Amino acid sequence: MSFKIASSPHQHNQRSTAQIMRLVVLACLPGIAVQAVLFGYGVLIQLLLAIITAWLSEALILVLRKKAIMPRLKDNSALLTAVLLAVAIPPYAPWWIIVIGTAFAIIMVKQLYGGLGHNLFNPAMAAYVLLLVSFPLQMTQWLPPMSLQSVDLTPLDAVCSIFTQFSCSGFSLTQLQTSVDGITMATPLDTLRTDLSRGLTLSESMQRPVFFSFAGTDWLWVNLAYLAGGILLIQQKIISWRIPVSILAALFLLSGIASLASPDTVAGPLFHLFSGGTMLAAFFIATDPVSASTTNRGRLIFGAAIGVIVFLIRNFGGYPDAYAFAVLLANMAVPLIDYYTRPRTYGHRTRSELK
């Protein structure tokens, strides 16, 4: 009988790593489906490009490292990284954006550190930050929801737009960003931040068509879909409730207090919870078993730190949605968090108890 030693992620159930990763991908499907329906076919094309790039990048590095290819491809970790990055970028970003980002996530962030279980940072979020810092224009060219688009895009238009930056009818991405009322659109978070910087009040900004009730138009449904998938993961005990709940609680509490103190300049908690990538980040990204905290108390601190950083960057920083930066900063603090939140060893007695 041999005793096998394996690196994290470790789960207290009978599922293999491949099964866990596959279940997380399946839980993403409701959010991906809603995102594709509301924001166009570009979501699916980016997803396909990301998956192909992830598999090819993983296989290439494994060949260079003289490791078996198929067992590591079948663990579905590269697949999950590709999915999370693909749904985080603008659906009609140039094709090379997702290729560069996915290759960087797999080669530099994952394999450079030794593969699954050894990476210090969340690969998808590290790649997202690289893309956002290197190509800010392409990473902020979000088209309005399909209900507000002035041009109906077919699947072929989506392919043309991603590979040539022009639809088959000759419309540029800048033209496609113009809504039915002739206004150039951006994401709700970006629109609100820009309006406030120009001196508009919150109520004045919320009159724009990109907003719907207390959240962004159609972003509410995307976040609800990812929330449903996240609840399924908790119910199946794939992830711990502590990280997503502490993220949402910290963000809700801070935005609630700030909006009461300054209602004209700070959006309410429901806006922050159901706009941008809040639910995707809380349930699918921050809960990465490798780069997140591993102790129960540590997970609460880890999640709360992400919620606090997101609130601060959204309201005082230069980026409208801050989850990538918040997750990476929290990843850096994981060794310290885990060190000071280690559970007490069974049978261990403190010095005060020995006296």
PDB file of C-alpha atoms in Angstrom, residues 58-297:
ATOM      1  CA  GLU A  58      -1.698  23.821 -20.985  1.00  0.00           C
ATOM      2  CA  ALA A  59      -0.677  21.082 -23.414  1.00  0.00           C
ATOM      3  CA  LEU A  60       2.305  23.088 -24.676  1.00  0.00           C
ATOM      4  CA  ILE A  61       3.723  23.717 -21.212  1.00  0.00           C
ATOM      5  CA  LEU A  62       3.131  20.120 -20.140  1.00  0.00           C
ATOM      6  CA  VAL A  63       5.077  18.924 -23.179  1.00  0.00           C
ATOM      7  CA  LEU A  64       7.944  21.263 -22.301  1.00  0.00           C
ATOM      8  CA  ARG A  65       7.818  20.063 -18.676  1.00  0.00           C
ATOM      9  CA  LYS A  66       7.698  16.443 -19.862  1.00  0.00           C
ATOM     10  CA  LYS A  67       4.480  15.808 -17.969  1.00  0.00           C
ATOM     11  CA  ALA A  68       1.506  13.668 -18.959  1.00  0.00           C
ATOM     12  CA  ILE A  69      -0.962  15.829 -20.864  1.00  0.00           C
ATOM     13  CA  MET A  70      -4.367  14.158 -20.749  1.00  0.00           C
ATOM     14  CA  PRO A  71      -4.611  13.569 -16.952  1.00  0.00           C
ATOM     15  CA  ARG A  72      -4.006  17.272 -16.326  1.00  0.00           C
ATOM     16  CA  LEU A  73      -6.304  18.465 -19.089  1.00  0.00           C
ATOM     17  CA  LYS A  74      -9.029  16.209 -17.726  1.00  0.00           C
ATOM     18  CA  ASP A  75      -8.901  17.849 -14.273  1.00  0.00           C
ATOM     19  CA  ASN A  76     -10.924  20.726 -15.858  1.00  0.00           C
ATOM     20  CA  SER A  77      -8.937  23.446 -14.065  1.00  0.00           C
ATOM     21  CA  ALA A  78      -7.827  25.025 -17.360  1.00  0.00           C
ATOM     22  CA  LEU A  79     -11.421  24.831 -18.594  1.00  0.00           C
ATOM     23  CA  LEU A  80     -12.708  26.694 -15.533  1.00  0.00           C
ATOM     24  CA  THR A  81     -10.042  29.400 -15.841  1.00  0.00           C
ATOM     25  CA  ALA A  82     -11.020  29.931 -19.475  1.00  0.00           C
ATOM     26  CA  VAL A  83     -14.713  30.185 -18.622  1.00  0.00           C
ATOM     27  CA  LEU A  84     -14.217  32.722 -15.821  1.00  0.00           C
ATOM     28  CA  LEU A  85     -11.994  34.971 -17.925  1.00  0.00           C
ATOM     29  CA  ALA A  86     -14.220  34.759 -21.017  1.00  0.00           C
ATOM     30  CA  VAL A  87     -17.352  35.934 -19.213  1.00  0.00           C
ATOM     31  CA  ALA A  88     -15.466  38.772 -17.508  1.00  0.00           C
ATOM     32  CA  ILE A  89     -14.267  40.583 -20.642  1.00  0.00           C
ATOM     33  CA  PRO A  90     -16.410  42.595 -23.088  1.00  0.00           C
ATOM     34  CA  PRO A  91     -18.237  40.175 -25.435  1.00  0.00           C
ATOM     35  CA  TYR A  92     -17.013  41.962 -28.561  1.00  0.00           C
ATOM     36  CA  ALA A  93     -13.403  42.584 -27.532  1.00  0.00           C
ATOM     37  CA  PRO A  94     -10.835  41.751 -30.263  1.00  0.00           C
ATOM     38  CA  TRP A  95     -10.041  38.051 -30.533  1.00  0.00           C
ATOM     39  CA  TRP A  96      -6.424  38.542 -29.493  1.00  0.00           C
ATOM     40  CA  ILE A  97      -7.496  39.978 -26.135  1.00  0.00           C
ATOM     41  CA  ILE A  98      -8.923  36.679 -24.890  1.00  0.00           C
ATOM     42  CA  VAL A  99      -6.065  34.694 -26.469  1.00  0.00           C
ATOM     43  CA  ILE A 100      -3.382  36.768 -24.724  1.00  0.00           C
ATOM     44  CA  GLY A 101      -5.258  36.765 -21.424  1.00  0.00           C
ATOM     45  CA  THR A 102      -5.969  33.034 -21.357  1.00  0.00           C
ATOM     46  CA  ALA A 103      -2.428  32.102 -22.395  1.00  0.00           C
ATOM     47  CA  PHE A 104      -1.027  34.365 -19.657  1.00  0.00           C
ATOM     48  CA  ALA A 105      -3.360  32.855 -17.049  1.00  0.00           C
ATOM     49  CA  ILE A 106      -2.379  29.276 -17.882  1.00  0.00           C
ATOM     50  CA  ILE A 107       1.317  29.677 -18.690  1.00  0.00           C
ATOM     51  CA  MET A 108       2.489  32.441 -16.363  1.00  0.00           C
ATOM     52  CA  VAL A 109       0.095  32.377 -13.408  1.00  0.00           C
ATOM     53  CA  LYS A 110      -0.620  28.644 -13.196  1.00  0.00           C
ATOM     54  CA  GLN A 111       2.100  26.542 -14.831  1.00  0.00           C
ATOM     55  CA  LEU A 112       5.031  28.826 -14.029  1.00  0.00           C
ATOM     56  CA  TYR A 113       4.374  28.168 -10.334  1.00  0.00           C
ATOM     57  CA  GLY A 114       4.116  24.410 -10.812  1.00  0.00           C
ATOM     58  CA  GLY A 115       0.563  23.810 -11.998  1.00  0.00           C
ATOM     59  CA  LEU A 116      -2.706  23.258 -10.169  1.00  0.00           C
ATOM     60  CA  GLY A 117      -2.416  23.740  -6.424  1.00  0.00           C
ATOM     61  CA  HIS A 118       0.743  25.860  -6.508  1.00  0.00           C
ATOM     62  CA  ASN A 119      -0.407  29.182  -7.967  1.00  0.00           C
ATOM     63  CA  LEU A 120      -0.384  32.132  -5.573  1.00  0.00           C
ATOM     64  CA  PHE A 121      -2.977  34.193  -7.428  1.00  0.00           C
ATOM     65  CA  ASN A 122      -6.275  33.496  -9.109  1.00  0.00           C
ATOM     66  CA  PRO A 123      -5.225  32.903 -12.750  1.00  0.00           C
ATOM     67  CA  ALA A 124      -8.330  34.419 -14.359  1.00  0.00           C
ATOM     68  CA  MET A 125      -8.150  37.614 -12.297  1.00  0.00           C
ATOM     69  CA  ALA A 126      -4.404  38.030 -12.786  1.00  0.00           C
ATOM     70  CA  ALA A 127      -4.964  37.791 -16.536  1.00  0.00           C
ATOM     71  CA  TYR A 128      -7.882  40.230 -16.334  1.00  0.00           C
ATOM     72  CA  VAL A 129      -5.724  42.825 -14.577  1.00  0.00           C
ATOM     73  CA  LEU A 130      -2.972  42.347 -17.163  1.00  0.00           C
ATOM     74  CA  LEU A 131      -5.457  42.984 -19.968  1.00  0.00           C
ATOM     75  CA  LEU A 132      -7.104  45.935 -18.240  1.00  0.00           C
ATOM     76  CA  VAL A 133      -3.793  47.680 -17.565  1.00  0.00           C
ATOM     77  CA  SER A 134      -2.295  46.879 -20.972  1.00  0.00           C
ATOM     78  CA  PHE A 135      -5.350  47.393 -23.182  1.00  0.00           C
ATOM     79  CA  PRO A 136      -7.743  49.722 -21.309  1.00  0.00           C
ATOM     80  CA  LEU A 137      -9.619  50.835 -24.432  1.00  0.00           C
ATOM     81  CA  GLN A 138     -10.457  47.331 -25.650  1.00  0.00           C
ATOM     82  CA  MET A 139     -11.320  46.151 -22.138  1.00  0.00           C
ATOM     83  CA  THR A 140     -13.890  48.897 -21.600  1.00  0.00           C
ATOM     84  CA  GLN A 141     -15.749  48.657 -24.923  1.00  0.00           C
ATOM     85  CA  TRP A 142     -18.903  47.051 -23.571  1.00  0.00           C
ATOM     86  CA  LEU A 143     -21.847  47.190 -25.931  1.00  0.00           C
ATOM     87  CA  PRO A 144     -25.267  48.080 -24.497  1.00  0.00           C
ATOM     88  CA  PRO A 145     -27.676  45.221 -23.745  1.00  0.00           C
ATOM     89  CA  MET A 146     -29.356  43.895 -26.892  1.00  0.00           C
ATOM     90  CA  SER A 147     -32.610  45.558 -25.839  1.00  0.00           C
ATOM     91  CA  LEU A 148     -30.889  48.965 -26.123  1.00  0.00           C
ATOM     92  CA  GLN A 149     -28.718  48.324 -29.194  1.00  0.00           C
ATOM     93  CA  SER A 150     -29.445  50.368 -32.276  1.00  0.00           C
ATOM     94  CA  VAL A 151     -28.244  47.543 -34.573  1.00  0.00           C
ATOM     95  CA  ASP A 152     -29.382  43.930 -34.361  1.00  0.00           C
ATOM     96  CA  LEU A 153     -26.299  41.692 -34.436  1.00  0.00           C
ATOM     97  CA  THR A 154     -26.504  38.211 -35.938  1.00  0.00           C
ATOM     98  CA  PRO A 155     -24.055  35.403 -35.018  1.00  0.00           C
ATOM     99  CA  LEU A 156     -22.097  36.222 -38.180  1.00  0.00           C
ATOM    100  CA  ASP A 157     -21.960  39.885 -37.153  1.00  0.00           C
ATOM    101  CA  ALA A 158     -20.540  38.800 -33.807  1.00  0.00           C
ATOM    102  CA  VAL A 159     -17.787  36.804 -35.533  1.00  0.00           C
ATOM    103  CA  CYS A 160     -16.940  39.721 -37.836  1.00  0.00           C
ATOM    104  CA  SER A 161     -16.908  42.199 -34.949  1.00  0.00           C
ATOM    105  CA  ILE A 162     -14.557  40.100 -32.832  1.00  0.00           C
ATOM    106  CA  PHE A 163     -12.116  39.286 -35.639  1.00  0.00           C
ATOM    107  CA  THR A 164     -12.238  42.546 -37.636  1.00  0.00           C
ATOM    108  CA  GLN A 165     -13.778  45.109 -35.193  1.00  0.00           C
ATOM    109  CA  PHE A 166     -16.492  45.746 -37.763  1.00  0.00           C
ATOM    110  CA  SER A 167     -19.830  44.018 -38.191  1.00  0.00           C
ATOM    111  CA  CYS A 168     -20.653  42.378 -41.501  1.00  0.00           C
ATOM    112  CA  SER A 169     -22.725  45.472 -42.287  1.00  0.00           C
ATOM    113  CA  GLY A 170     -19.727  47.741 -41.727  1.00  0.00           C
ATOM    114  CA  PHE A 171     -20.575  49.159 -38.293  1.00  0.00           C
ATOM    115  CA  SER A 172     -17.594  49.815 -36.035  1.00  0.00           C
ATOM    116  CA  LEU A 173     -17.597  48.975 -32.331  1.00  0.00           C
ATOM    117  CA  THR A 174     -17.904  52.678 -31.538  1.00  0.00           C
ATOM    118  CA  GLN A 175     -21.050  52.859 -33.635  1.00  0.00           C
ATOM    119  CA  LEU A 176     -22.390  49.674 -32.066  1.00  0.00           C
ATOM    120  CA  GLN A 177     -21.921  51.224 -28.615  1.00  0.00           C
ATOM    121  CA  THR A 178     -24.542  53.817 -29.513  1.00  0.00           C
ATOM    122  CA  SER A 179     -27.942  52.949 -28.069  1.00  0.00           C
ATOM    123  CA  VAL A 180     -31.323  53.357 -29.741  1.00  0.00           C
ATOM    124  CA  ASP A 181     -31.602  56.938 -28.430  1.00  0.00           C
ATOM    125  CA  GLY A 182     -28.238  57.961 -29.889  1.00  0.00           C
ATOM    126  CA  ILE A 183     -26.271  57.881 -26.613  1.00  0.00           C
ATOM    127  CA  THR A 184     -22.911  56.112 -26.424  1.00  0.00           C
ATOM    128  CA  MET A 185     -23.308  53.434 -23.786  1.00  0.00           C
ATOM    129  CA  ALA A 186     -21.023  52.041 -21.082  1.00  0.00           C
ATOM    130  CA  THR A 187     -21.562  49.671 -18.177  1.00  0.00           C
ATOM    131  CA  PRO A 188     -23.764  50.964 -15.327  1.00  0.00           C
ATOM    132  CA  LEU A 189     -20.798  51.201 -12.951  1.00  0.00           C
ATOM    133  CA  ASP A 190     -18.696  53.117 -15.470  1.00  0.00           C
ATOM    134  CA  THR A 191     -21.600  55.389 -16.408  1.00  0.00           C
ATOM    135  CA  LEU A 192     -22.295  56.253 -12.775  1.00  0.00           C
ATOM    136  CA  ARG A 193     -18.631  56.920 -11.981  1.00  0.00           C
ATOM    137  CA  THR A 194     -18.269  59.181 -15.036  1.00  0.00           C
ATOM    138  CA  ASP A 195     -21.474  61.089 -14.294  1.00  0.00           C
ATOM    139  CA  LEU A 196     -20.507  61.719 -10.669  1.00  0.00           C
ATOM    140  CA  SER A 197     -17.080  62.974 -11.758  1.00  0.00           C
ATOM    141  CA  ARG A 198     -18.859  65.479 -14.019  1.00  0.00           C
ATOM    142  CA  GLY A 199     -20.893  66.867 -11.135  1.00  0.00           C
ATOM    143  CA  LEU A 200     -24.178  65.048 -11.741  1.00  0.00           C
ATOM    144  CA  THR A 201     -26.080  63.698  -8.757  1.00  0.00           C
ATOM    145  CA  LEU A 202     -26.922  60.031  -8.318  1.00  0.00           C
ATOM    146  CA  SER A 203     -30.600  60.576  -9.106  1.00  0.00           C
ATOM    147  CA  GLU A 204     -29.733  62.471 -12.310  1.00  0.00           C
ATOM    148  CA  SER A 205     -27.396  59.734 -13.490  1.00  0.00           C
ATOM    149  CA  MET A 206     -29.915  56.992 -12.727  1.00  0.00           C
ATOM    150  CA  GLN A 207     -32.291  58.490 -15.308  1.00  0.00           C
ATOM    151  CA  ARG A 208     -30.143  57.085 -18.116  1.00  0.00           C
ATOM    152  CA  PRO A 209     -31.499  54.043 -19.999  1.00  0.00           C
ATOM    153  CA  VAL A 210     -28.508  51.931 -18.919  1.00  0.00           C
ATOM    154  CA  PHE A 211     -30.059  51.834 -15.437  1.00  0.00           C
ATOM    155  CA  PHE A 212     -33.134  49.835 -14.515  1.00  0.00           C
ATOM    156  CA  SER A 213     -34.754  50.386 -11.123  1.00  0.00           C
ATOM    157  CA  PHE A 214     -31.989  49.810  -8.528  1.00  0.00           C
ATOM    158  CA  ALA A 215     -29.439  48.105 -10.824  1.00  0.00           C
ATOM    159  CA  GLY A 216     -28.151  48.174 -14.377  1.00  0.00           C
ATOM    160  CA  THR A 217     -30.418  47.227 -17.258  1.00  0.00           C
ATOM    161  CA  ASP A 218     -30.141  43.442 -17.733  1.00  0.00           C
ATOM    162  CA  TRP A 219     -27.135  43.258 -15.355  1.00  0.00           C
ATOM    163  CA  LEU A 220     -29.637  42.446 -12.616  1.00  0.00           C
ATOM    164  CA  TRP A 221     -30.672  39.232 -14.382  1.00  0.00           C
ATOM    165  CA  VAL A 222     -27.071  38.221 -15.052  1.00  0.00           C
ATOM    166  CA  ASN A 223     -26.218  38.610 -11.379  1.00  0.00           C
ATOM    167  CA  LEU A 224     -29.329  36.695 -10.309  1.00  0.00           C
ATOM    168  CA  ALA A 225     -28.359  33.831 -12.629  1.00  0.00           C
ATOM    169  CA  TYR A 226     -24.854  33.624 -11.155  1.00  0.00           C
ATOM    170  CA  LEU A 227     -26.364  33.882  -7.678  1.00  0.00           C
ATOM    171  CA  ALA A 228     -28.514  30.828  -8.435  1.00  0.00           C
ATOM    172  CA  GLY A 229     -25.453  28.906  -9.591  1.00  0.00           C
ATOM    173  CA  GLY A 230     -23.532  29.970  -6.496  1.00  0.00           C
ATOM    174  CA  ILE A 231     -26.292  28.789  -4.181  1.00  0.00           C
ATOM    175  CA  LEU A 232     -26.174  25.425  -5.937  1.00  0.00           C
ATOM    176  CA  LEU A 233     -22.429  25.182  -5.255  1.00  0.00           C
ATOM    177  CA  ILE A 234     -22.995  25.888  -1.561  1.00  0.00           C
ATOM    178  CA  GLN A 235     -25.820  23.357  -1.418  1.00  0.00           C
ATOM    179  CA  GLN A 236     -23.567  20.735  -3.002  1.00  0.00           C
ATOM    180  CA  LYS A 237     -20.767  21.693  -0.553  1.00  0.00           C
ATOM    181  CA  ILE A 238     -18.414  22.542  -3.409  1.00  0.00           C
ATOM    182  CA  ILE A 239     -17.650  25.943  -1.880  1.00  0.00           C
ATOM    183  CA  SER A 240     -17.934  27.350   1.638  1.00  0.00           C
ATOM    184  CA  TRP A 241     -20.632  29.941   2.287  1.00  0.00           C
ATOM    185  CA  ARG A 242     -18.222  32.052   4.318  1.00  0.00           C
ATOM    186  CA  ILE A 243     -16.378  33.792   1.474  1.00  0.00           C
ATOM    187  CA  PRO A 244     -19.369  34.880  -0.678  1.00  0.00           C
ATOM    188  CA  VAL A 245     -21.497  35.823   2.326  1.00  0.00           C
ATOM    189  CA  SER A 246     -18.728  37.916   3.890  1.00  0.00           C
ATOM    190  CA  ILE A 247     -18.048  39.657   0.544  1.00  0.00           C
ATOM    191  CA  LEU A 248     -21.698  40.532   0.028  1.00  0.00           C
ATOM    192  CA  ALA A 249     -22.205  41.505   3.675  1.00  0.00           C
ATOM    193  CA  ALA A 250     -19.196  43.856   3.736  1.00  0.00           C
ATOM    194  CA  LEU A 251     -20.194  45.462   0.434  1.00  0.00           C
ATOM    195  CA  PHE A 252     -23.827  45.786   1.545  1.00  0.00           C
ATOM    196  CA  LEU A 253     -22.901  47.298   4.912  1.00  0.00           C
ATOM    197  CA  LEU A 254     -20.385  49.832   3.617  1.00  0.00           C
ATOM    198  CA  SER A 255     -22.469  50.968   0.653  1.00  0.00           C
ATOM    199  CA  GLY A 256     -25.552  51.197   2.874  1.00  0.00           C
ATOM    200  CA  ILE A 257     -23.826  53.415   5.427  1.00  0.00           C
ATOM    201  CA  ALA A 258     -22.182  55.563   2.743  1.00  0.00           C
ATOM    202  CA  SER A 259     -25.406  56.011   0.759  1.00  0.00           C
ATOM    203  CA  LEU A 260     -27.222  57.147   3.903  1.00  0.00           C
ATOM    204  CA  ALA A 261     -24.431  59.625   4.662  1.00  0.00           C
ATOM    205  CA  SER A 262     -24.213  60.918   1.066  1.00  0.00           C
ATOM    206  CA  PRO A 263     -27.279  59.882  -0.955  1.00  0.00           C
ATOM    207  CA  ASP A 264     -26.397  62.160  -3.890  1.00  0.00           C
ATOM    208  CA  THR A 265     -22.965  60.635  -4.559  1.00  0.00           C
ATOM    209  CA  VAL A 266     -23.021  57.012  -3.392  1.00  0.00           C
ATOM    210  CA  ALA A 267     -25.256  54.313  -4.857  1.00  0.00           C
ATOM    211  CA  GLY A 268     -27.234  52.098  -2.523  1.00  0.00           C
ATOM    212  CA  PRO A 269     -26.301  48.548  -1.519  1.00  0.00           C
ATOM    213  CA  LEU A 270     -28.656  46.829  -3.973  1.00  0.00           C
ATOM    214  CA  PHE A 271     -27.008  48.657  -6.869  1.00  0.00           C
ATOM    215  CA  HIS A 272     -23.568  47.439  -5.794  1.00  0.00           C
ATOM    216  CA  LEU A 273     -24.757  43.871  -5.257  1.00  0.00           C
ATOM    217  CA  PHE A 274     -26.545  43.470  -8.583  1.00  0.00           C
ATOM    218  CA  SER A 275     -24.378  45.495 -10.967  1.00  0.00           C
ATOM    219  CA  GLY A 276     -21.119  44.476 -12.585  1.00  0.00           C
ATOM    220  CA  GLY A 277     -19.558  41.135 -11.730  1.00  0.00           C
ATOM    221  CA  THR A 278     -20.527  41.004  -8.063  1.00  0.00           C
ATOM    222  CA  MET A 279     -22.171  37.574  -7.927  1.00  0.00           C
ATOM    223  CA  LEU A 280     -19.731  36.016 -10.388  1.00  0.00           C
ATOM    224  CA  ALA A 281     -16.787  37.189  -8.304  1.00  0.00           C
ATOM    225  CA  ALA A 282     -18.323  36.334  -4.923  1.00  0.00           C
ATOM    226  CA  PHE A 283     -19.336  32.748  -5.731  1.00  0.00           C
ATOM    227  CA  PHE A 284     -17.046  31.623  -8.565  1.00  0.00           C
ATOM    228  CA  ILE A 285     -13.832  33.658  -8.453  1.00  0.00           C
ATOM    229  CA  ALA A 286     -13.059  34.527  -4.834  1.00  0.00           C
ATOM    230  CA  THR A 287     -13.846  30.949  -3.735  1.00  0.00           C
ATOM    231  CA  ASP A 288     -10.913  29.473  -5.683  1.00  0.00           C
ATOM    232  CA  PRO A 289      -9.693  26.722  -3.306  1.00  0.00           C
ATOM    233  CA  VAL A 290      -6.029  27.253  -4.196  1.00  0.00           C
ATOM    234  CA  SER A 291      -5.580  31.008  -3.831  1.00  0.00           C
ATOM    235  CA  ALA A 292      -8.237  31.735  -1.185  1.00  0.00           C
ATOM    236  CA  SER A 293      -7.931  31.370   2.576  1.00  0.00           C
ATOM    237  CA  THR A 294      -8.303  27.828   3.890  1.00  0.00           C
ATOM    238  CA  THR A 295      -9.442  28.327   7.498  1.00  0.00           C
ATOM    239  CA  ASN A 296     -13.021  29.097   8.506  1.00  0.00           C
ATOM    240  CA  ARG A 297     -12.203  32.350  10.286  1.00  0.00           C
TER     241      ARG A 297
END
